[in-house]
């Protein structure tokens, strides 16, 4: 009797693994940044890892970047399952989730956020508003900056006064630029170079990493220091797709997500090198003194949280408590 039971269990186990192999899931993935550029690169490494580690279980088919889906439409594409997986910053889907504008204000590490309930809370927001599962957040140690063309009044910028300047923004920088008196022009990254070249704007917001990827050093002469906030580039999976995966398949993705978040450690050296490279390319810092820098960052945080809480009065304060307080 015992040997028959073992025999049956073995047959079942083999049968299951064959069935699982037969059901390799293929996920169509898009990125909101151009392929091969800084904020897509680690996602591309993640895809390679999943396709290696998950062989026979789960496969990611990389559809590509903004040519496939415009950046500000990626959230909606994921929600409606036009894409199964996306590499996208919260600023690009604030239309569906105003809270997403708050992710840049996190001061707690992802390790801490996975421990204190923040991750669950943010996952639930994604479930409810984007029909998506929140898999990973990348580049949390990378700050944003304001960059300028050569013919601006440096003394005014150093005095934190952007009056009379048109600045390219996304929701990341909008409240700050407005608070400093600047005029905002919202564009996707792919339009920054042309907008600067044609003088449609005299400055733009962007992280410390990546201005060389699309050749912006040729239209950029100044960078306001210090940086502010920190980047969130999230890897999301359509919720129906996620629910359709089995435990093994989910584990491949979740393990790779933690590995992906760990790649942020590489940014420390990369950011130092990028600052040097900017200097060599003729992008000079306008450096605020210690006191002014403190005021600037405090103001940036203040206006951004006020804006998130105004647009998400129920969930905004809870988000703040979980990721930043
Ligand atoms: O386009 C942007 O300036 C922007 O909002 C962003 C967000 C995260 C990483 C890079 C850019």
XYZ file of C-alpha atoms and ligand atoms in Angstrom:
336
model
C 0.000 0.000 0.000
C 2.844 2.369 0.965
C 4.691 1.777 -2.294
C 1.525 2.422 -4.273
C 1.055 5.773 -2.495
C 4.637 6.801 -3.207
C 4.177 5.713 -6.793
C 1.077 7.821 -7.154
C 2.740 10.863 -5.539
C 5.658 10.569 -7.950
C 3.347 10.337 -10.937
C 1.453 13.417 -9.698
C 4.630 15.409 -9.100
C 6.005 14.596 -12.547
C 2.628 15.337 -14.077
C 2.495 18.754 -12.373
C 5.965 19.785 -13.450
C 5.185 18.815 -17.030
C 1.959 20.817 -16.848
C 3.822 23.822 -15.407
C 6.406 23.619 -18.162
C 3.708 23.420 -20.748
C 2.257 26.617 -19.313
C 5.247 28.904 -19.579
C 3.792 32.394 -19.173
C 4.898 35.076 -21.619
C 4.630 38.686 -20.447
C 4.741 41.669 -22.803
C 6.864 44.376 -21.159
C 7.202 48.067 -21.972
C 9.356 50.863 -20.560
C 8.453 54.542 -20.253
C 12.059 55.558 -21.010
C 13.866 55.051 -24.267
C 15.425 51.596 -24.625
C 19.076 51.407 -23.595
C 19.004 54.686 -21.629
C 19.831 54.909 -17.929
C 16.315 54.449 -16.506
C 15.600 51.475 -18.786
C 18.944 49.694 -18.432
C 18.477 47.917 -15.115
C 14.972 46.878 -16.149
C 16.548 45.329 -19.245
C 18.984 43.445 -16.975
C 15.993 42.323 -14.886
C 14.337 40.940 -18.020
C 17.466 38.975 -18.898
C 17.619 37.588 -15.376
C 13.974 36.522 -15.371
C 14.367 34.881 -18.756
C 17.376 32.934 -17.489
C 16.164 32.075 -13.975
C 12.610 31.464 -15.101
C 13.330 29.304 -18.116
C 10.290 27.122 -18.776
C 8.219 29.041 -16.193
C 7.999 32.671 -17.210
C 9.371 34.634 -20.118
C 9.381 38.388 -20.638
C 8.951 39.646 -24.154
C 10.456 43.165 -24.272
C 8.302 45.289 -26.551
C 10.322 48.476 -25.947
C 9.973 52.130 -25.046
C 8.107 55.323 -25.992
C 7.787 54.300 -29.636
C 5.571 51.429 -28.502
C 3.589 53.410 -25.910
C 3.909 57.149 -25.084
C 5.301 57.626 -21.539
C 2.225 59.294 -20.058
C 0.018 56.464 -21.394
C 1.994 53.562 -19.938
C -0.115 53.423 -16.744
C -3.287 53.156 -18.725
C -1.769 50.567 -21.074
C -0.927 48.433 -18.074
C -4.377 48.906 -16.527
C -6.117 47.784 -19.711
C -3.571 45.010 -20.314
C -2.247 46.434 -23.548
C 1.020 45.699 -21.722
C 1.478 42.969 -19.093
C 4.449 44.584 -17.354
C 5.857 48.110 -17.244
C 8.947 50.017 -16.145
C 7.473 53.401 -15.292
C 7.903 56.316 -12.907
C 4.973 57.389 -10.724
C 5.050 60.874 -12.257
C 3.837 59.369 -15.537
C 0.637 57.908 -14.041
C -0.543 60.584 -11.609
C -3.610 60.917 -13.859
C -4.737 57.526 -12.534
C -3.128 57.737 -9.094
C -2.384 61.176 -7.616
C -0.567 59.464 -4.729
C 2.105 58.342 -7.212
C 3.510 61.866 -7.102
C 4.451 61.167 -3.485
C 6.778 58.218 -4.135
C 9.632 60.665 -4.898
C 9.308 61.898 -1.291
C 10.097 58.589 0.400
C 12.867 58.768 2.954
C 12.573 55.161 4.079
C 14.435 52.404 2.241
C 12.518 49.737 0.354
C 13.697 47.225 2.973
C 12.047 49.352 5.657
C 8.965 49.888 3.464
C 8.567 46.146 2.994
C 8.751 45.786 6.772
C 6.478 48.600 7.971
C 3.448 48.077 5.724
C 4.312 50.814 3.201
C 4.843 48.304 0.415
C 1.411 46.699 1.067
C -0.242 50.110 1.116
C 1.387 51.181 -2.154
C 0.644 47.766 -3.685
C -3.033 48.188 -2.771
C -3.077 51.638 -4.410
C -1.717 50.040 -7.568
C -4.259 47.191 -7.317
C -7.157 49.612 -6.995
C -6.160 52.378 -9.396
C -3.930 50.774 -12.004
C -5.166 47.185 -11.841
C -1.508 46.383 -11.229
C 0.800 44.558 -8.841
C 3.729 46.569 -7.413
C 6.832 44.485 -7.960
C 9.861 46.771 -7.486
C 11.054 50.336 -7.064
C 14.411 51.343 -8.523
C 16.856 54.255 -8.199
C 15.706 55.486 -4.806
C 19.165 56.949 -4.100
C 19.153 59.180 -7.213
C 18.121 62.846 -6.726
C 16.473 65.224 -9.208
C 17.960 68.570 -10.256
C 16.986 71.642 -12.228
C 19.155 72.277 -15.312
C 19.423 75.498 -17.342
C 20.609 76.893 -20.650
C 23.518 79.382 -20.647
C 21.563 82.605 -21.023
C 19.768 82.740 -17.692
C 20.389 85.039 -14.739
C 22.489 82.865 -12.424
C 22.204 85.237 -9.479
C 18.405 85.050 -9.635
C 18.489 81.254 -9.760
C 20.909 81.228 -6.818
C 18.342 83.391 -5.005
C 15.756 80.622 -5.712
C 13.798 82.888 -8.020
C 12.639 81.433 -11.337
C 10.334 84.312 -12.280
C 10.298 84.870 -16.025
C 11.760 81.444 -16.810
C 9.940 78.682 -18.654
C 10.912 75.306 -17.279
C 10.161 71.876 -18.719
C 8.523 69.735 -16.043
C 6.646 66.562 -15.281
C 4.529 66.271 -12.122
C 7.836 65.627 -10.267
C 8.967 69.252 -10.507
C 5.736 71.138 -11.213
C 4.847 72.308 -7.684
C 8.431 73.298 -6.896
C 8.936 75.300 -10.095
C 5.614 77.059 -9.544
C 6.531 77.824 -5.923
C 9.775 79.418 -7.166
C 7.800 81.595 -9.592
C 8.716 79.787 -12.828
C 6.373 78.967 -15.709
C 5.940 75.246 -16.328
C 5.785 73.398 -19.643
C 5.043 69.681 -19.314
C 6.748 67.368 -21.798
C 7.821 63.782 -22.009
C 11.597 63.160 -21.939
C 11.781 62.708 -25.714
C 10.818 66.374 -26.233
C 13.317 68.011 -23.865
C 16.147 68.476 -26.369
C 13.982 70.172 -28.980
C 12.254 72.370 -26.387
C 15.655 73.575 -25.104
C 17.150 73.948 -28.576
C 14.244 76.072 -29.787
C 14.138 78.150 -26.624
C 10.595 77.006 -25.799
C 12.050 76.498 -22.308
C 15.188 77.801 -20.610
C 15.512 74.923 -18.201
C 14.266 71.474 -17.289
C 13.990 69.051 -14.428
C 15.803 65.703 -14.624
C 17.677 63.361 -12.266
C 21.455 63.578 -11.848
C 21.774 60.533 -14.159
C 21.057 60.342 -17.850
C 21.401 63.756 -19.508
C 23.965 62.341 -21.971
C 21.663 59.531 -23.102
C 19.612 61.832 -25.318
C 22.371 64.391 -25.997
C 21.114 67.120 -23.664
C 24.656 68.251 -22.685
C 24.710 70.302 -25.895
C 21.796 72.474 -24.708
C 22.664 72.532 -20.980
C 25.126 74.861 -19.226
C 24.011 74.987 -15.595
C 22.741 72.649 -12.875
C 21.246 73.914 -9.630
C 22.704 72.122 -6.605
C 21.566 70.584 -4.348
C 19.396 67.875 -5.823
C 16.005 67.159 -4.275
C 13.550 64.234 -3.839
C 14.589 60.817 -5.148
C 13.743 58.846 -8.245
C 11.090 56.150 -8.360
C 11.033 53.914 -11.393
C 8.607 51.132 -10.655
C 8.200 47.691 -12.163
C 4.502 46.865 -12.287
C 2.582 43.810 -13.512
C -1.024 43.870 -14.670
C -3.043 42.435 -11.776
C -4.986 39.890 -13.857
C -1.701 38.652 -15.296
C -0.190 38.462 -11.784
C -3.167 36.522 -10.456
C -2.897 34.119 -13.365
C 0.673 33.154 -12.450
C 1.394 30.229 -10.130
C 3.528 30.472 -6.976
C 6.713 29.388 -8.749
C 6.299 31.919 -11.506
C 5.582 34.715 -9.030
C 8.651 33.740 -7.032
C 10.902 34.097 -10.074
C 9.580 37.646 -10.574
C 9.615 38.628 -6.891
C 13.166 37.322 -6.356
C 14.366 39.139 -9.462
C 12.605 42.296 -8.198
C 14.626 42.271 -4.969
C 17.785 41.705 -7.002
C 16.804 44.665 -9.179
C 16.313 46.954 -6.174
C 19.759 45.860 -4.971
C 21.323 47.246 -8.158
C 20.698 50.753 -6.756
C 23.974 50.288 -4.839
C 25.789 50.735 -8.165
C 24.365 54.256 -8.449
C 26.646 55.725 -5.782
C 29.790 55.449 -7.930
C 27.847 56.118 -11.134
C 26.506 59.434 -9.783
C 29.976 60.659 -8.801
C 31.240 59.812 -12.283
C 28.227 61.493 -13.899
C 28.825 64.762 -11.995
C 32.420 64.772 -13.275
C 31.258 64.014 -16.768
C 28.768 66.888 -16.650
C 31.533 69.244 -15.543
C 33.780 68.103 -18.381
C 30.932 68.662 -20.831
C 30.578 72.258 -19.615
C 27.588 71.795 -17.304
C 28.516 73.904 -14.265
C 26.846 73.788 -10.854
C 25.093 76.785 -9.325
C 25.745 75.680 -5.757
C 23.577 77.023 -2.963
C 25.282 77.566 0.379
C 24.473 75.186 3.227
C 21.662 77.277 4.733
C 20.068 78.144 1.397
C 20.340 74.500 0.311
C 18.501 73.398 3.425
C 15.729 75.934 2.822
C 15.461 74.909 -0.823
C 15.093 71.194 -0.065
C 12.667 71.862 2.798
C 10.532 74.029 0.504
C 10.632 71.394 -2.242
C 9.402 68.725 0.186
C 6.775 70.994 1.679
C 5.118 72.038 -1.576
C 5.195 68.495 -2.953
C 3.560 66.880 0.082
C 0.983 69.680 0.226
C 0.129 68.968 -3.398
C -0.134 65.191 -2.921
C -2.335 65.616 0.152
C -4.545 68.160 -1.613
C -5.179 65.745 -4.479
C -5.372 62.623 -2.281
C -6.752 63.908 1.036
C -7.595 60.423 2.372
C -4.584 58.384 1.316
C -1.900 61.098 1.044
C -1.361 61.572 4.808
C -1.171 57.798 5.333
C 1.349 57.472 2.508
C 3.467 60.209 4.105
C 3.373 58.491 7.479
C 4.414 55.150 5.952
C 7.182 56.227 3.570
C 8.546 59.448 5.036
C 7.659 60.426 8.605
O 10.633 62.952 -17.131
C 11.050 63.288 -16.020
O 11.760 64.266 -15.821
C 10.678 62.471 -14.864
O 9.672 62.720 -14.267
C 11.575 61.366 -14.464
C 11.203 60.546 -13.402
C 12.053 59.502 -13.038
C 13.250 59.295 -13.714
C 13.585 60.115 -14.758
C 12.764 61.153 -15.141
